[in-house]
Coordinates of C-alpha atoms in Angstrom, one line a residue:
M1 CA 32.7 -8.2 4.6
T2 CA 32.6 -4.3 3.7
D3 CA 31.3 -2.2 1.2
S4 CA 33.0 1.8 -0.2
S5 CA 30.3 4.1 1.6
R6 CA 30.1 4.8 4.7
G7 CA 26.5 6.1 6.2
P8 CA 24.9 7.3 9.8
L9 CA 25.3 3.4 10.9
D10 CA 28.0 2.4 9.5
G11 CA 30.3 0.2 11.7
L12 CA 27.6 -1.9 13.3
L13 CA 26.2 -5.0 12.3
V14 CA 22.9 -6.6 12.3
A15 CA 21.7 -10.0 12.0
D16 CA 18.7 -10.2 10.7
F17 CA 16.5 -13.5 12.0
S18 CA 13.3 -11.9 10.4
R19 CA 11.0 -12.8 6.7
I20 CA 8.0 -11.5 5.5
L21 CA 7.9 -7.0 6.4
A22 CA 8.1 -6.0 9.0
G23 CA 11.0 -6.9 9.8
P24 CA 13.2 -7.1 6.2
Y25 CA 11.6 -3.5 6.4
A26 CA 13.3 -2.4 9.2
T27 CA 16.5 -4.3 8.4
M28 CA 16.8 -2.5 5.0
L29 CA 16.7 1.0 6.0
M30 CA 19.2 0.4 8.5
A31 CA 21.4 -1.2 5.6
D32 CA 20.3 1.9 3.7
L33 CA 22.3 3.6 5.7
G34 CA 25.8 1.7 6.0
A35 CA 25.1 -1.0 8.6
E36 CA 26.7 -4.0 7.9
V37 CA 22.6 -6.5 7.4
V38 CA 23.8 -10.3 7.3
K39 CA 20.3 -11.9 6.8
V40 CA 20.2 -14.8 7.9
E41 CA 16.9 -17.4 6.1
G42 CA 15.7 -20.9 6.1
P43 CA 17.3 -23.9 4.0
G44 CA 13.3 -22.2 1.6
G45 CA 14.4 -18.5 1.6
D46 CA 12.3 -15.6 3.0
D47 CA 8.1 -16.4 2.0
T48 CA 8.0 -13.3 -0.1
R49 CA 10.9 -14.7 -2.2
T50 CA 7.7 -17.4 -3.5
W51 CA 4.7 -13.8 -3.2
M52 CA 4.1 -13.5 -7.4
P53 CA 3.0 -11.6 -8.7
P54 CA 4.5 -9.5 -9.5
V55 CA 8.3 -10.9 -10.1
R56 CA 10.7 -8.4 -11.6
D57 CA 13.8 -11.2 -13.9
E58 CA 11.2 -14.0 -12.0
V59 CA 11.6 -12.7 -8.7
S60 CA 9.2 -11.7 -6.5
T61 CA 9.3 -7.9 -6.4
Y62 CA 7.5 -8.5 -2.9
Y63 CA 10.5 -9.2 -2.2
L64 CA 13.0 -7.2 -4.0
S65 CA 11.3 -4.3 -1.9
V66 CA 12.6 -4.8 1.1
N67 CA 15.6 -7.4 1.2
R68 CA 18.2 -4.8 -0.7
N69 CA 21.9 -4.0 0.9
K70 CA 21.8 -7.1 2.6
R71 CA 23.4 -10.4 2.2
S72 CA 22.2 -13.6 2.5
I73 CA 22.9 -17.1 4.3
A74 CA 21.5 -20.0 4.7
L75 CA 21.5 -21.7 7.8
D76 CA 19.3 -24.0 9.0
L77 CA 19.0 -24.0 12.9
K78 CA 18.3 -27.8 13.4
D79 CA 21.9 -28.8 12.0
P80 CA 24.4 -28.0 14.8
A81 CA 27.5 -26.8 12.4
D82 CA 24.8 -23.9 11.2
L83 CA 23.5 -23.3 14.5
A84 CA 27.0 -22.8 15.9
V85 CA 27.3 -19.7 12.9
A86 CA 24.2 -18.8 14.3
H87 CA 25.1 -18.0 17.2
D88 CA 28.2 -16.3 16.5
L89 CA 26.8 -14.2 14.0
A90 CA 24.3 -13.2 16.7
R91 CA 27.1 -13.0 19.8
R92 CA 28.7 -10.3 17.3
A93 CA 26.4 -8.6 16.1
D94 CA 25.6 -5.2 17.0
I95 CA 21.0 -5.5 16.3
V96 CA 19.5 -8.6 16.2
V97 CA 16.2 -8.3 14.6
E98 CA 13.8 -11.4 15.4
N99 CA 10.2 -11.9 14.1
F100 CA 9.8 -16.1 15.2
R101 CA 6.8 -16.3 17.0
P102 CA 6.5 -15.2 21.0
G103 CA 9.2 -17.8 21.9
G104 CA 10.7 -19.7 18.9
L105 CA 13.4 -18.4 19.0
A106 CA 14.7 -19.9 23.3
K107 CA 15.2 -23.7 21.8
Y108 CA 18.3 -22.4 19.7
G109 CA 19.4 -20.5 22.4
L110 CA 18.6 -17.5 20.3
D111 CA 16.6 -15.5 22.2
Y112 CA 17.6 -12.6 23.9
E113 CA 18.6 -14.5 27.5
S114 CA 20.4 -16.3 25.2
V115 CA 22.3 -13.9 22.8
S116 CA 22.6 -10.8 25.6
A117 CA 24.3 -13.7 28.2
R118 CA 27.4 -13.7 25.4
N119 CA 26.5 -10.4 23.9
E120 CA 25.2 -7.8 26.9
R121 CA 26.0 -4.8 23.8
V122 CA 23.2 -6.5 21.9
V123 CA 20.2 -4.0 20.9
Y124 CA 17.8 -7.0 20.3
A125 CA 14.8 -6.3 18.7
S126 CA 11.7 -8.9 19.3
I127 CA 8.7 -8.4 16.2
S128 CA 4.7 -9.8 17.3
G129 CA 1.7 -10.3 15.8
F130 CA 0.3 -9.7 19.8
G131 CA 2.6 -9.1 22.0
S132 CA 4.7 -11.9 23.8
G133 CA 1.9 -12.2 26.7
G134 CA -2.1 -13.7 26.3
G135 CA -1.7 -12.5 22.3
A136 CA 1.9 -14.6 21.7
H137 CA 0.4 -17.7 20.4
L138 CA -1.6 -15.4 17.1
P139 CA 0.1 -15.4 13.5
G140 CA 1.9 -11.8 13.2
Y141 CA -0.3 -11.4 10.0
D142 CA -1.2 -7.1 9.6
L143 CA -4.6 -8.6 7.6
M144 CA -5.9 -10.4 11.0
V145 CA -4.2 -7.0 12.6
Q146 CA -6.1 -4.5 10.0
A147 CA -9.1 -6.2 11.4
M148 CA -8.9 -6.3 14.5
S149 CA -7.4 -3.2 15.9
G150 CA -10.5 -1.4 14.3
L151 CA -8.7 0.5 10.7
M152 CA -10.9 -1.7 9.0
S153 CA -14.5 -0.8 10.6
L154 CA -13.2 2.8 9.7
T155 CA -12.6 2.1 6.0
G156 CA -14.3 2.2 2.7
D157 CA -18.1 2.8 2.1
P158 CA -20.1 3.4 5.3
E159 CA -23.0 1.4 3.0
G160 CA -20.7 -1.6 1.7
P161 CA -18.7 -3.8 3.8
P162 CA -15.6 -3.1 5.7
Y163 CA -11.7 -3.1 3.6
R164 CA -8.1 -3.4 4.3
A165 CA -6.0 -1.0 3.2
G166 CA -4.1 -1.3 0.1
I167 CA -0.6 -2.5 1.9
S168 CA 0.3 -4.4 4.7
V169 CA 0.0 -0.8 6.7
F170 CA 1.1 -1.6 10.5
D171 CA 3.4 -4.4 9.5
V172 CA 5.5 -1.0 7.9
M173 CA 4.4 1.0 10.8
T174 CA 6.0 -1.6 13.2
G175 CA 8.8 -1.8 11.0
M176 CA 9.7 1.4 11.5
H177 CA 9.0 1.6 14.9
A178 CA 11.2 -1.4 15.5
L179 CA 13.4 1.4 14.0
V180 CA 13.4 3.8 16.5
G181 CA 13.7 1.5 18.7
V182 CA 16.6 0.4 18.1
L183 CA 18.6 3.9 17.2
A184 CA 16.8 5.3 21.2
A185 CA 18.9 1.2 22.1
L186 CA 21.4 2.7 21.0
H187 CA 22.3 6.1 21.9
E188 CA 21.1 4.9 25.7
R189 CA 24.2 1.4 24.8
H190 CA 26.8 4.5 24.8
A191 CA 25.6 5.5 28.1
S192 CA 25.3 2.3 29.8
G193 CA 27.7 0.3 27.4
R194 CA 25.0 -2.2 27.9
G195 CA 22.2 -3.7 25.2
Q196 CA 18.2 -4.3 26.2
H197 CA 15.3 -6.4 24.3
I198 CA 12.8 -4.0 22.6
E199 CA 9.6 -5.7 21.6
V200 CA 7.4 -4.1 19.0
N201 CA 3.9 -5.5 17.6
L202 CA 1.6 -5.0 15.5
L203 CA -1.3 -4.5 17.7
S204 CA 0.3 -2.0 19.7
S205 CA 1.5 0.4 16.4
A206 CA -1.9 -0.4 15.4
L207 CA -3.4 1.3 18.4
S208 CA -0.7 3.9 18.3
G209 CA -1.3 4.5 14.4
L210 CA -4.3 4.7 14.4
V211 CA -4.1 7.9 16.1
N212 CA -6.7 10.2 16.5
Q213 CA -9.7 7.8 15.5
S214 CA -8.2 5.4 19.2
G215 CA -7.4 9.0 20.5
A216 CA -11.5 9.5 19.9
Y217 CA -12.3 6.4 21.7
V218 CA -10.2 6.4 25.1
A219 CA -10.3 10.3 25.5
G220 CA -13.6 11.0 24.2
G221 CA -15.9 7.7 24.3
T222 CA -17.2 7.7 20.6
T223 CA -16.1 4.5 19.7
P224 CA -15.8 5.8 14.9
H225 CA -17.5 4.3 12.2
R226 CA -17.0 4.1 8.1
M227 CA -17.4 7.9 6.4
G228 CA -15.9 6.5 3.1
N229 CA -13.7 9.2 2.1
A230 CA -15.2 12.3 4.8
H231 CA -12.8 13.6 7.8
P232 CA -15.2 12.8 11.2
S233 CA -13.3 16.2 12.3
L234 CA -13.0 18.6 9.0
F235 CA -14.4 19.4 6.2
P236 CA -14.0 19.7 3.3
Y237 CA -11.4 16.8 3.5
E238 CA -12.0 14.7 1.2
P239 CA -12.4 13.7 -2.9
L240 CA -15.0 16.0 -4.8
P241 CA -15.8 15.5 -8.7
A242 CA -14.8 18.4 -11.2
S243 CA -16.0 18.2 -14.9
D244 CA -13.7 14.2 -15.5
G245 CA -13.4 13.2 -12.6
D246 CA -12.7 13.6 -8.1
I247 CA -10.1 15.8 -7.1
I248 CA -8.3 16.4 -3.5
V249 CA -9.7 19.5 -2.2
I250 CA -8.9 20.3 1.8
A251 CA -9.7 22.9 3.8
G252 CA -7.8 22.7 7.3
N253 CA -8.6 26.2 8.9
D254 CA -11.3 28.4 8.4
R255 CA -7.9 30.8 6.5
Q256 CA -7.9 27.9 4.0
F257 CA -11.8 27.4 3.4
A258 CA -11.8 31.3 2.7
A259 CA -8.7 30.8 0.2
L260 CA -10.9 28.2 -1.0
T261 CA -13.9 30.1 -1.9
R262 CA -11.9 33.1 -3.4
A263 CA -9.9 30.0 -5.6
L264 CA -13.5 29.4 -6.8
G265 CA -15.6 32.7 -8.0
A266 CA -17.6 32.5 -4.7
P267 CA -16.0 33.7 -1.6
E268 CA -19.1 35.0 -0.2
L269 CA -20.4 31.4 1.4
V270 CA -17.1 32.8 4.2
D271 CA -20.4 34.8 5.0
D272 CA -22.6 32.2 5.1
P273 CA -22.5 31.5 9.5
R274 CA -23.3 27.8 8.3
F275 CA -19.9 28.1 7.4
A276 CA -17.4 30.4 9.2
H277 CA -15.8 27.5 11.1
N278 CA -15.0 24.4 10.8
E279 CA -17.1 23.0 13.0
D280 CA -19.5 25.1 11.8
R281 CA -18.4 23.2 8.2
T282 CA -18.4 20.0 10.4
A283 CA -21.7 19.8 10.6
H284 CA -23.2 21.1 7.5
R285 CA -21.0 19.5 5.4
E286 CA -24.0 18.0 3.3
E287 CA -26.1 21.6 3.2
L288 CA -21.4 22.6 2.2
R289 CA -21.0 19.7 -0.4
P290 CA -23.1 19.7 -3.2
L291 CA -22.3 23.8 -3.5
L292 CA -18.6 22.6 -3.3
E293 CA -19.2 20.4 -6.6
E294 CA -21.6 23.0 -8.0
L295 CA -18.6 25.1 -8.5
L296 CA -15.9 22.9 -9.2
A297 CA -18.3 20.6 -11.5
R298 CA -17.1 24.1 -14.3
R299 CA -13.0 22.7 -14.7
T300 CA -11.3 20.0 -15.1
K301 CA -8.9 18.3 -12.2
A302 CA -5.5 19.4 -14.1
E303 CA -7.6 23.4 -13.6
W304 CA -8.5 22.8 -10.4
F305 CA -4.9 21.5 -9.0
E306 CA -3.2 24.4 -10.5
V307 CA -5.8 27.1 -10.0
L308 CA -5.9 25.7 -5.9
S309 CA -2.1 25.2 -5.8
D310 CA -1.2 28.8 -7.0
A311 CA -4.0 29.7 -4.6
G312 CA -2.9 28.2 -1.9
V313 CA -5.4 25.4 -1.4
A314 CA -4.6 21.8 -0.4
S315 CA -5.5 19.6 -3.6
G316 CA -4.7 17.5 -5.6
P317 CA -5.6 14.3 -8.3
I318 CA -6.1 10.7 -7.3
N319 CA -3.0 8.9 -9.3
S320 CA -2.3 5.7 -10.0
I321 CA 1.1 4.1 -8.9
A322 CA 2.9 4.7 -12.1
E323 CA 1.2 9.0 -12.3
G324 CA 2.2 9.2 -8.4
V325 CA 6.2 8.4 -8.8
A326 CA 6.1 10.4 -12.1
F327 CA 5.0 13.3 -9.9
A328 CA 7.5 12.8 -7.0
D329 CA 10.0 12.7 -10.8
S330 CA 7.8 16.1 -11.7
L331 CA 8.8 17.3 -8.8
G332 CA 12.9 17.1 -8.5
L333 CA 12.6 13.8 -5.8
E334 CA 14.5 10.9 -7.4
P335 CA 12.4 8.5 -6.6
V336 CA 13.3 5.5 -8.2
V337 CA 17.4 4.6 -7.8
E338 CA 19.1 1.8 -9.6
V339 CA 20.3 -1.0 -6.5
G340 CA 23.3 -3.4 -7.5
D341 CA 25.8 -2.9 -10.2
G342 CA 25.6 -4.1 -13.9
D343 CA 23.1 -7.1 -15.4
A344 CA 22.0 -7.6 -11.7
A345 CA 20.9 -3.7 -10.9
V346 CA 17.5 -3.4 -9.5
P347 CA 15.2 -0.2 -9.7
L348 CA 13.8 0.1 -6.5
V349 CA 12.1 3.2 -4.3
R350 CA 14.5 5.9 -3.4
H351 CA 15.3 5.8 0.7
P352 CA 12.9 7.9 2.3
I353 CA 15.7 10.0 4.8
R354 CA 18.2 12.6 3.1
F355 CA 20.8 13.6 5.4
S356 CA 23.2 17.2 4.7
R357 CA 26.5 14.6 5.0
S358 CA 25.2 11.3 5.2
E359 CA 23.7 9.6 2.1
A360 CA 21.6 6.4 2.1
R361 CA 24.2 3.8 -0.3
Y362 CA 22.1 1.4 -2.9
E363 CA 26.0 -0.7 -3.6
L364 CA 23.9 -4.1 -3.2
A365 CA 20.9 -5.9 -4.9
P366 CA 18.6 -8.1 -3.4
P367 CA 20.6 -10.8 -2.3
S368 CA 19.5 -14.8 -3.8
L369 CA 19.2 -16.9 -1.6
D370 CA 22.1 -17.8 0.6
Q371 CA 24.2 -16.0 -1.5
Q372 CA 26.9 -14.4 0.1
G373 CA 26.7 -17.2 2.5
A374 CA 30.5 -18.8 2.2
E375 CA 31.3 -15.4 2.4
V376 CA 29.9 -14.4 6.0
R377 CA 31.6 -17.8 7.1
A378 CA 34.6 -17.3 5.9
W379 CA 34.3 -14.2 8.1
L380 CA 33.1 -15.3 10.9
Q381 CA 35.8 -18.0 10.5
R382 CA 38.5 -15.3 10.2
L383 CA 37.3 -13.0 13.3
A384 CA 37.6 -16.6 14.6
E385 CA 40.6 -17.2 14.0
E386 CA 41.8 -13.8 15.5
D387 CA 39.6 -14.3 18.4
A388 CA 42.3 -17.5 18.9
R389 CA 45.7 -15.5 18.2

C-alpha cells in the first residue's frame, strides 16, 4: 500500500482518527510529505463532507482542502470486527492523531495508554479545544476559542462589534503545532526508541499565537483593545487611501520611513521631530496619517504599489482570494496543483514548504468515504498472516 514518490516522511504510517480541520490539516501536511495516512472515519464520514456550499462536483471544498493524499476507511468503533481493525491499525502506526473529546477513545481501547501498551514506539497526538484538564468537557470549536482567547476583542472597528477572523485561524495553528510536536517526538524516538503522548489544544495555541498581544498583557500589564487595521506599536502599518482605493503601507523602522517619504515626494517629514522615530510616529499617528493620505491621493493604488516597491517600501493592494492566487502565480509560486489523476484530479493549493531534494507529492485526490476500505483491510490482513508465519 505505497505510492511511487518518496518524500521526507516516507515510510511512516499515520492512523488518522481526527476530523474537521486541525487534525486533518496536520495529517494532510504529513501525507503531502510522503507519510502513509489512513483516514479513519465513522459510518457517517467526516463532518466537513457536509459543510457546503461551496462544492466541487457535489463534494464540499472544505473537506477537499484538508484531506488529499489520504486513504479512507470507514469503521464503526461499536462494531467488534471494525474495532479490531482500528486496534490493528493503531498497533502498526508510527503516528496516531485524534481529536475526540479528551478521554473519549478510552472506552474503545484507543487512548494513548492502551495503544502505547501494544505499540511503545507510537507517537500519539491528541488535539482538543481546551486541554484534558478543567476544559475537557468543552467542545473545541475555533469560533469559541477566537472569542474566549481574546482574539475577537482585537478584531474589528474600535467603535464597532468584535469580529471573528475570516478563517478558523486557531484550528490551522493548532494543526501546525501538532505537526511540530509529532516531528519533535519522532526525532527523540531515534534516541530513546520510544514514542510519547503529545497534547495540543486550541486555547494554548491561540494564546501563543497572539504573540505580541498576549505578551502585552503577560509581560507589560496592558490589555490590548480593538484598533481596526492599525498596529499598536508601529505607524504606518495599515491600509491608507490612494486615489482609487486602499493600499497597505508599512514602515517598520526609521530607514523604511525615510524611504517612504522620499517615494511620496515629502522627504522633509523625516526632519519633523513628531515623526523622527517609530515611537514618535506611533504617538503622533493622528497627525501623520492625514499627511500621508494627502500624498497618496495623487496616484492609484496600482501606481503606488509599483513606486513603493521600487523604493523598497513594503506595500500592497487589498486583494480578493482570486487576486491573491493570481498574484502568487505571477510570482512563479505555482500556488495551484492538480491532485490525483484523470477525471478524479482536483485543483488544490500547493503544499507551502519547498525542499531542495524531497518534494511534496500530489498523488491521491481527497478520498470518498471508505474509498480504500477494502484495500486497507486486505493490507492489514496480509500483515497479520505474515506475522503468524
